[in-house]
Coordinates of C-alpha atoms in Angstrom, one line a residue:
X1351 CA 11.2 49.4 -68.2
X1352 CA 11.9 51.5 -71.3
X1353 CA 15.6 51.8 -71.6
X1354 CA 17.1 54.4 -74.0
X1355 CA 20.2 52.4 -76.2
X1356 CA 23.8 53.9 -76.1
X1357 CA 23.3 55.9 -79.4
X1358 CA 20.1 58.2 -78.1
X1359 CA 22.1 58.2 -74.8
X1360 CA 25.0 59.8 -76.4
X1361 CA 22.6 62.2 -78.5
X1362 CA 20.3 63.0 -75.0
X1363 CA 24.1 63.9 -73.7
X1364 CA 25.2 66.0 -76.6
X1365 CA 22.5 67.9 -77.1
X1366 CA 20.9 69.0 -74.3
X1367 CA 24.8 68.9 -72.0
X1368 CA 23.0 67.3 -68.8
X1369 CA 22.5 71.0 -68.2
X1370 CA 19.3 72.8 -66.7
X1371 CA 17.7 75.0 -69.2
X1372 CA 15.6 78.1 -66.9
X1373 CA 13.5 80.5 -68.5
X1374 CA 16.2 83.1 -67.8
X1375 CA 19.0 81.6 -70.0
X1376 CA 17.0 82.3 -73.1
X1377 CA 17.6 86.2 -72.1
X1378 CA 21.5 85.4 -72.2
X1379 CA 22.5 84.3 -68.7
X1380 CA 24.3 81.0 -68.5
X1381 CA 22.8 77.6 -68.3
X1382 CA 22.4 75.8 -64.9
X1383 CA 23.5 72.2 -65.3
X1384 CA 24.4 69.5 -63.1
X1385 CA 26.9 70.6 -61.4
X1386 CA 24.2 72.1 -59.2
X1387 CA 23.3 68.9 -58.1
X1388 CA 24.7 66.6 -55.0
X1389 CA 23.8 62.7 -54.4
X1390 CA 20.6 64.0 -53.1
X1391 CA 19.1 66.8 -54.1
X1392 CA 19.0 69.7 -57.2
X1393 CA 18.4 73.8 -57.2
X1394 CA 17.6 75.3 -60.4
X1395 CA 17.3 79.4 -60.0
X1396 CA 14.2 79.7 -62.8
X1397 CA 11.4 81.7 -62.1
X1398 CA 7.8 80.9 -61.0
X1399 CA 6.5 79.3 -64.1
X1400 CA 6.6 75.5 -65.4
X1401 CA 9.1 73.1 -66.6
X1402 CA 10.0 70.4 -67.9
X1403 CA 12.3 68.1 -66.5
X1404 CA 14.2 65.2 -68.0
X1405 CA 16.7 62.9 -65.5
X1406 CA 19.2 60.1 -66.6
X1407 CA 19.2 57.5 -63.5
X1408 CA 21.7 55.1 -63.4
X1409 CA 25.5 54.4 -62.4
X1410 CA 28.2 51.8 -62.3
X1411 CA 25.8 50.0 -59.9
X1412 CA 23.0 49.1 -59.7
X1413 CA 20.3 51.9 -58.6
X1414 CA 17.0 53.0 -57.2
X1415 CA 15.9 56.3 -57.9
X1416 CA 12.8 58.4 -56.6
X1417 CA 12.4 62.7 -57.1
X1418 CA 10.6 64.6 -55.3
X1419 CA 10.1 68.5 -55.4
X1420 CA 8.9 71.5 -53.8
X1421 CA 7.1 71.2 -50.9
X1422 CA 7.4 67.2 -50.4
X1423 CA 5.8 66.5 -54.2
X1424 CA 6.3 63.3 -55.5
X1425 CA 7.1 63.5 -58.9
X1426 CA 8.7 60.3 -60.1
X1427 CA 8.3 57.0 -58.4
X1428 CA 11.2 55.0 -57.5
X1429 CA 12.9 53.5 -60.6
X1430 CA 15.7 50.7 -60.6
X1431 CA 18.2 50.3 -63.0
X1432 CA 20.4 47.5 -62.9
X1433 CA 24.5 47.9 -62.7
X1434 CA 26.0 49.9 -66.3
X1435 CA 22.9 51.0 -67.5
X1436 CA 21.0 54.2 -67.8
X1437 CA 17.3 54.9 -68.0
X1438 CA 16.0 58.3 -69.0
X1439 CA 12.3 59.8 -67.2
X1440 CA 10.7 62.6 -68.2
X1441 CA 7.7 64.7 -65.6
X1442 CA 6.7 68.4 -65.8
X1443 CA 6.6 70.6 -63.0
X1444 CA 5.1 73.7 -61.7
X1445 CA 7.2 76.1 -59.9
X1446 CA 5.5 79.2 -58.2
X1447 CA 5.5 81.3 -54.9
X1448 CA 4.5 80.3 -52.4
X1449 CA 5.6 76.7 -53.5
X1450 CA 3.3 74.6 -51.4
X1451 CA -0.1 75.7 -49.7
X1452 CA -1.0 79.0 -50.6
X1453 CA -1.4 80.4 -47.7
X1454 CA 1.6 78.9 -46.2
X1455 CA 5.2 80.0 -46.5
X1456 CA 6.9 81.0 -49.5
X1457 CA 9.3 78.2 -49.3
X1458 CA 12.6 78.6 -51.3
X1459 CA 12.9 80.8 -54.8
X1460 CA 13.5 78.4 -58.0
X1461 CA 13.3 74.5 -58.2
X1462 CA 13.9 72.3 -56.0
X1463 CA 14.6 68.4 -56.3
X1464 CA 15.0 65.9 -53.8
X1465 CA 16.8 62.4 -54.9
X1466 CA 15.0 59.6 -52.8
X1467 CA 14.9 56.0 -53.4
X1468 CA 16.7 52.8 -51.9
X1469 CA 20.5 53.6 -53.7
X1470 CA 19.7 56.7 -55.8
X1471 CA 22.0 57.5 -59.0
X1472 CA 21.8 60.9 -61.5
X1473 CA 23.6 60.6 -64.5
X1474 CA 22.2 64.0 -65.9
X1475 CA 19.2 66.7 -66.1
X1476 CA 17.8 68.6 -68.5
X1477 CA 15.1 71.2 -67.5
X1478 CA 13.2 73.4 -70.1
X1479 CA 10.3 75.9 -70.1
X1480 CA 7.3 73.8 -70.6
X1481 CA 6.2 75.2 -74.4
X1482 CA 3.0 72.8 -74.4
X1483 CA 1.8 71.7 -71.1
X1484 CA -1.9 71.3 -69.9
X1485 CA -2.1 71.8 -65.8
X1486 CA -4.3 69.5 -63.5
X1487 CA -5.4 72.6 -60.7
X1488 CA -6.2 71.5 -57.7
X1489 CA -9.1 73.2 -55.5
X1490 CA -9.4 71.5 -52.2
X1491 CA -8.3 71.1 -48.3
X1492 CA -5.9 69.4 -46.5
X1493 CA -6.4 66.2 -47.3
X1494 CA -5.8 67.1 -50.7
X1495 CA -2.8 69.7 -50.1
X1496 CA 1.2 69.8 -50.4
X1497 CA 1.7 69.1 -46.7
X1498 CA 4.8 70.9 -45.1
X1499 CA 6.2 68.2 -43.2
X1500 CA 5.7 64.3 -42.3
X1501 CA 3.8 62.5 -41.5
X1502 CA 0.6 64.1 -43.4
X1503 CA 0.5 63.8 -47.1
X1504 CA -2.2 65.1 -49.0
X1505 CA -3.7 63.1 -52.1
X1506 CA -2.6 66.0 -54.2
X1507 CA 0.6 65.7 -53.1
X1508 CA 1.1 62.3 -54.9
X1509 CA -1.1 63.2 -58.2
X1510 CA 2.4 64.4 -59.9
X1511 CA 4.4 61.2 -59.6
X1512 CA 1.3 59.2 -61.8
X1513 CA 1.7 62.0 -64.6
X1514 CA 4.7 61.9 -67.6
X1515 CA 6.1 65.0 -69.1
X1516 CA 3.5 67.9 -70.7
X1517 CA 0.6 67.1 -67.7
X1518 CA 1.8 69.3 -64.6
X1519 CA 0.4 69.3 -61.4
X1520 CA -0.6 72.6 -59.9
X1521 CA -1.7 72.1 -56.3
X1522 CA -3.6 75.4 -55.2
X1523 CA -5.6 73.1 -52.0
X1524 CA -5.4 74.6 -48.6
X1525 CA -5.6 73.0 -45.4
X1526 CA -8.9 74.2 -43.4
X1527 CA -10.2 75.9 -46.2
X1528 CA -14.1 75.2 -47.1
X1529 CA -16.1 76.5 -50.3
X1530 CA -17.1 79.4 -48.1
X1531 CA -13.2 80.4 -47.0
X1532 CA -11.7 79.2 -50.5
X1533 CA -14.2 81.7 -52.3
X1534 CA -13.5 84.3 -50.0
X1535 CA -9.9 84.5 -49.7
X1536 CA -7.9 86.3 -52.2
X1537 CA -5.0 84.3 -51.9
X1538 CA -7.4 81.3 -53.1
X1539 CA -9.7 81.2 -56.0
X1540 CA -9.2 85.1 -56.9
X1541 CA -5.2 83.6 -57.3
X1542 CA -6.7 80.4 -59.5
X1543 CA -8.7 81.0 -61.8
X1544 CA -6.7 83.7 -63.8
X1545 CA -4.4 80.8 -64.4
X1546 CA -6.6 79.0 -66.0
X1547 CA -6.1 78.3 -69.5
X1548 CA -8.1 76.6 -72.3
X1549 CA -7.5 72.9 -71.9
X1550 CA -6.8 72.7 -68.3
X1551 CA -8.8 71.1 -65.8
X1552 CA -9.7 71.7 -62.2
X1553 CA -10.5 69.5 -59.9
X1554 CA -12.6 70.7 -57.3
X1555 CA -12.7 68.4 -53.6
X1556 CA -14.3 70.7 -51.0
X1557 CA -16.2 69.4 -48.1
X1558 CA -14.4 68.6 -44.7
X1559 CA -14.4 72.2 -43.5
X1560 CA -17.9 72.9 -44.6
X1561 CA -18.9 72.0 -41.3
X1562 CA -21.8 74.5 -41.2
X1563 CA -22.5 75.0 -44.4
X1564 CA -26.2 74.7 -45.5
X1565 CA -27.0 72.6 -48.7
X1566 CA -27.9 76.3 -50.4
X1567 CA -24.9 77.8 -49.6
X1568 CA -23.0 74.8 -50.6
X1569 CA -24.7 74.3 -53.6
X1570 CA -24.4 77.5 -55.0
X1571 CA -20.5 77.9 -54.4
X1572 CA -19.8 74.7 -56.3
X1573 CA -21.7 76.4 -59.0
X1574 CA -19.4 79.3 -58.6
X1575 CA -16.8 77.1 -59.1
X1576 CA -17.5 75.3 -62.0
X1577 CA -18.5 78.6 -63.9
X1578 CA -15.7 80.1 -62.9
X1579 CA -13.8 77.7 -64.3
X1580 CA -15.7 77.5 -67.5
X1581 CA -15.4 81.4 -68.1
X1582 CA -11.5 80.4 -68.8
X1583 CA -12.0 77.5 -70.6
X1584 CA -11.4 75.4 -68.5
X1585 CA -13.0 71.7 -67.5
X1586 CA -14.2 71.9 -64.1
X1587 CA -13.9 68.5 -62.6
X1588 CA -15.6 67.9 -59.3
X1589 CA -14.7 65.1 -56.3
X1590 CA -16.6 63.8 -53.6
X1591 CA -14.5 64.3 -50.8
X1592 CA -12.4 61.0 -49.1
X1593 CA -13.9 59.3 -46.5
X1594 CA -12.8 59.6 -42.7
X1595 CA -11.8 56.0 -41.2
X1596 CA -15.0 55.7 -38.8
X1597 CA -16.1 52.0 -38.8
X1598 CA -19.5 50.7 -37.5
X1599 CA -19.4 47.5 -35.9
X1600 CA -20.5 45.6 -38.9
X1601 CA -17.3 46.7 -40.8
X1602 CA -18.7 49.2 -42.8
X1603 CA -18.7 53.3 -43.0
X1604 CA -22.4 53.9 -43.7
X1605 CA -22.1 56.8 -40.9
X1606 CA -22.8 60.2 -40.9
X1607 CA -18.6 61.1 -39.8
X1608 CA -17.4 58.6 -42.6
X1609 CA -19.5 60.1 -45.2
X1610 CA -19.2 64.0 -44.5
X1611 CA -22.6 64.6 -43.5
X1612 CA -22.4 67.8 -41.2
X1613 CA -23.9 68.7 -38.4
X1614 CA -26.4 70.6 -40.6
X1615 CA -27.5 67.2 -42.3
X1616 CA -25.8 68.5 -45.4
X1617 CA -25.1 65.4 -47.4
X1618 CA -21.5 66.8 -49.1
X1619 CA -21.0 63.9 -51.5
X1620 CA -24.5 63.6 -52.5
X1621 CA -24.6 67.3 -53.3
X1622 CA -21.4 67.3 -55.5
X1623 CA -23.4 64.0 -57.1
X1624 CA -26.3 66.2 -58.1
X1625 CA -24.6 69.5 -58.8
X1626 CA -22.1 67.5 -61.3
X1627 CA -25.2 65.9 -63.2
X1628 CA -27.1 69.1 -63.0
X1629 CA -24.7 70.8 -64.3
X1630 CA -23.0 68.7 -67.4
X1631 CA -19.6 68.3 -65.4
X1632 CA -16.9 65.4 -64.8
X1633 CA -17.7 63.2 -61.7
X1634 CA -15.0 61.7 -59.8
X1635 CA -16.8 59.9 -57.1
X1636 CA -13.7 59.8 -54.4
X1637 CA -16.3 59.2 -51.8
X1638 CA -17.6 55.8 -53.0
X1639 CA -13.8 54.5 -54.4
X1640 CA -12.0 55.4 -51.3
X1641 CA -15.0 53.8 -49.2
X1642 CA -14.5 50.9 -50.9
X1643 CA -10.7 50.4 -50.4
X1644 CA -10.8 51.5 -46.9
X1645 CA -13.7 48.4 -46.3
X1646 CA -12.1 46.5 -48.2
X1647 CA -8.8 46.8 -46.1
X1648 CA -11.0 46.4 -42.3
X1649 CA -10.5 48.3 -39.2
X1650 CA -6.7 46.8 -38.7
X1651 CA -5.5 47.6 -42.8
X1652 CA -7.1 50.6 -43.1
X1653 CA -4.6 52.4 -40.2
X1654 CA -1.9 52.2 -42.5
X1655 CA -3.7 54.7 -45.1
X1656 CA -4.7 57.3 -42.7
X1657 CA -2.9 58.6 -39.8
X1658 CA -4.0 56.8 -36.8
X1659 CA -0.8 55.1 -35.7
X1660 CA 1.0 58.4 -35.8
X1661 CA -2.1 60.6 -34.5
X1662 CA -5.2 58.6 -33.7
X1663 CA -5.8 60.4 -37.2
X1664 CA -9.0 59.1 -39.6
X1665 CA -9.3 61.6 -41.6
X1666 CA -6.1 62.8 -42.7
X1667 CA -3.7 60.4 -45.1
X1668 CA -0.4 58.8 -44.2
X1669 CA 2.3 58.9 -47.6
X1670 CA 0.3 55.5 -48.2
X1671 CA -2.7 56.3 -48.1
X1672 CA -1.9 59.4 -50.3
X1673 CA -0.8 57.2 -52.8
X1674 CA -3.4 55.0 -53.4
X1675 CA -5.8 57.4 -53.3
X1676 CA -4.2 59.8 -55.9
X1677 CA -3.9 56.7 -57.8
X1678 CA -7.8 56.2 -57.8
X1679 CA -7.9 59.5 -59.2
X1680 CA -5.3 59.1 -61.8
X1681 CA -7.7 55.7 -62.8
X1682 CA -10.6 58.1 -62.7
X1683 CA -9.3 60.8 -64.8
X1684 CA -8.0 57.9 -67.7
X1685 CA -11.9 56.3 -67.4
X1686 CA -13.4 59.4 -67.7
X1687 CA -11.0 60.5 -70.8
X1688 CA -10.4 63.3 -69.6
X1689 CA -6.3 62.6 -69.8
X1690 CA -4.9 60.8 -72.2
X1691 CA -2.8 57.6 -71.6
X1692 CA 0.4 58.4 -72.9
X1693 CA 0.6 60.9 -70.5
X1694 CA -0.2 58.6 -67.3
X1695 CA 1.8 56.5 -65.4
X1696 CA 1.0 53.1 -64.5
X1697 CA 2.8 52.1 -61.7

């Protein structure tokens, strides 16, 4: 654990005041600071935008502190610090309306932070407009959303909490959208891709909805995608989608259901294989690493990652299962160089 020594702790507090910096005190209003905080949870009024955010964890005893945000994000994994001390994390955010799916509810204006862990502790925040940051977009469905409420989780939903300060998460999947809806909607890709800025990548995971979808059509709105994102600047990245939990009796998910062929034949993660070679762009082949895991784990292990205990659920992700698969796409991204590692968290 990195641990900051008294003298930058006293300059951290001097300097920045364990006070919340929004994009509206640079016009002249007053500084929110920690005294907008309780034991559990934070509330920033900043506008839609992103931020930095830099917490001191820590207390007379010893602690174990986890943040969330927004609609259920994990942003910083849980993080002891043993009795006296003080350890200092840094993540950046994205704040915007609505604050979870896009189609969903607004949710609540500013930022929101949750404290979470076994015995959490704040010592101190500092948030700041983000000057610098590149954002990860995400394109995709439910399994890759900001789910509203326990016990779904969405892949996406975890992506933040692997990330350090100047990579921010911005979470644009949908649940039941497919590349026909997510084209077509203009609270979707019309809202997107104006966002996009030189540097930033998208990652694209579109499949479970395109139930009827012919291989044409699918094809060609992938393309649509990945051009689209080009035209900004942007690096399109795309991902085969996750598997569903649907076991033969040999143990393995060499079906049709597991793989997301539809009904049509439509191979989905074959045809996000060959449009990503055809077309020069990142491959992260979530398909084949999640298939893996989920064999690896067997028809008892494998529950735990999706929702079947809660739901008789295979195809949707428990917090668990969430986690280790955003984590396979944090490895993916780091392989693939496409983030660098000081900006990636291990654990």
């Amino acid at each position: 654990m990195r641990r900051f020594n008294l003298a930058v702790l006293a300059a951290l507090t001097l300097s920045a005041g364990l006070t919340a910096v929004p994009a509206q005190a640079h016009a002249g209003q007053r500084p929110l600071g920690i005294e907008n905080c309780t034991a559990t949870a934070c509330h920033f009024d900043v506008a839609p935008g992103t931020y930095d955010v830099t917490v001191l964890l820590g207390g007379t005893a010893g602690s174990s502190t986890s943040v969330s945000g927004e609609t259920r994000r994990a942003l910083l994994p849980e993080t002891p610090v043993p009795a006296g001390e003080r350890a200092a994390r840094s993540f950046t955010v994205d704040v915007r309306t609505p604050e979870g799916e896009p189609t969903g509810p607004a949710g609540s204006a500013g930022l929101d932070l949750t404290l979470g862990g076994s015995a959490p502790a704040l010592a101190g925040i500092r948030v700041t407009p983000a000057r610098h940051a590149r954002q990860v977009f995400l394109v995709g469905d439910s399994t890759v959303c900001d789910q509203p409420a326990e016990p779904y989780t969405g892949w996406g939903q975890q992506l933040p909490r692997y990330f350090r300060k100047g990579l921010s998460v911005a979470n644009y999947a949908d649940s039941g959208e497919s590349t026909v809806t997510y084209l077509g909607n203009p609270q979707l890709w019309a809202t997107v891709q104006p966002r996009i800025r030189r540097g930033d990548l998208v990652l694209v995971q579109l499949a479970h909805n395109d139930k009827t979808t012919d291989e044409a059509t699918y094809r060609a709105n992938l393309e649509t995608l990945v051009a689209g994102v080009r035209e900004k600047g942007g690096t399109p990245v795309l991902v085969t989608p996750i598997v569903r939990r649907w076991f033969n009796a040999d143990g393995t998910l060499n079906n049709d259901t597991a793989l997301l062929v539809n009904g049509l034949g439509v191979n989905h993660p074959e045809v996000v294989r060959s449009v990503a070679a055809a077309e020069d762009v990142p491959l992260i082949d979530l398909t084949a690493r999640t298939k893996a895991v989920v064999e690896s784990l067997g028809v008892e292990g494998s529950k735990a990652l999706y929702l079947y205990n809660e739901k008789r659920d295979n195809t949707h992700t428990s917090t668990q299962g969430a986690t280790v698969y955003a984590g396979l796409v944090r490895d993916a991204l780091v392989a693939d160089h496409l983030v660098p590692k000081r900006l990636v968290r291990v654990g």
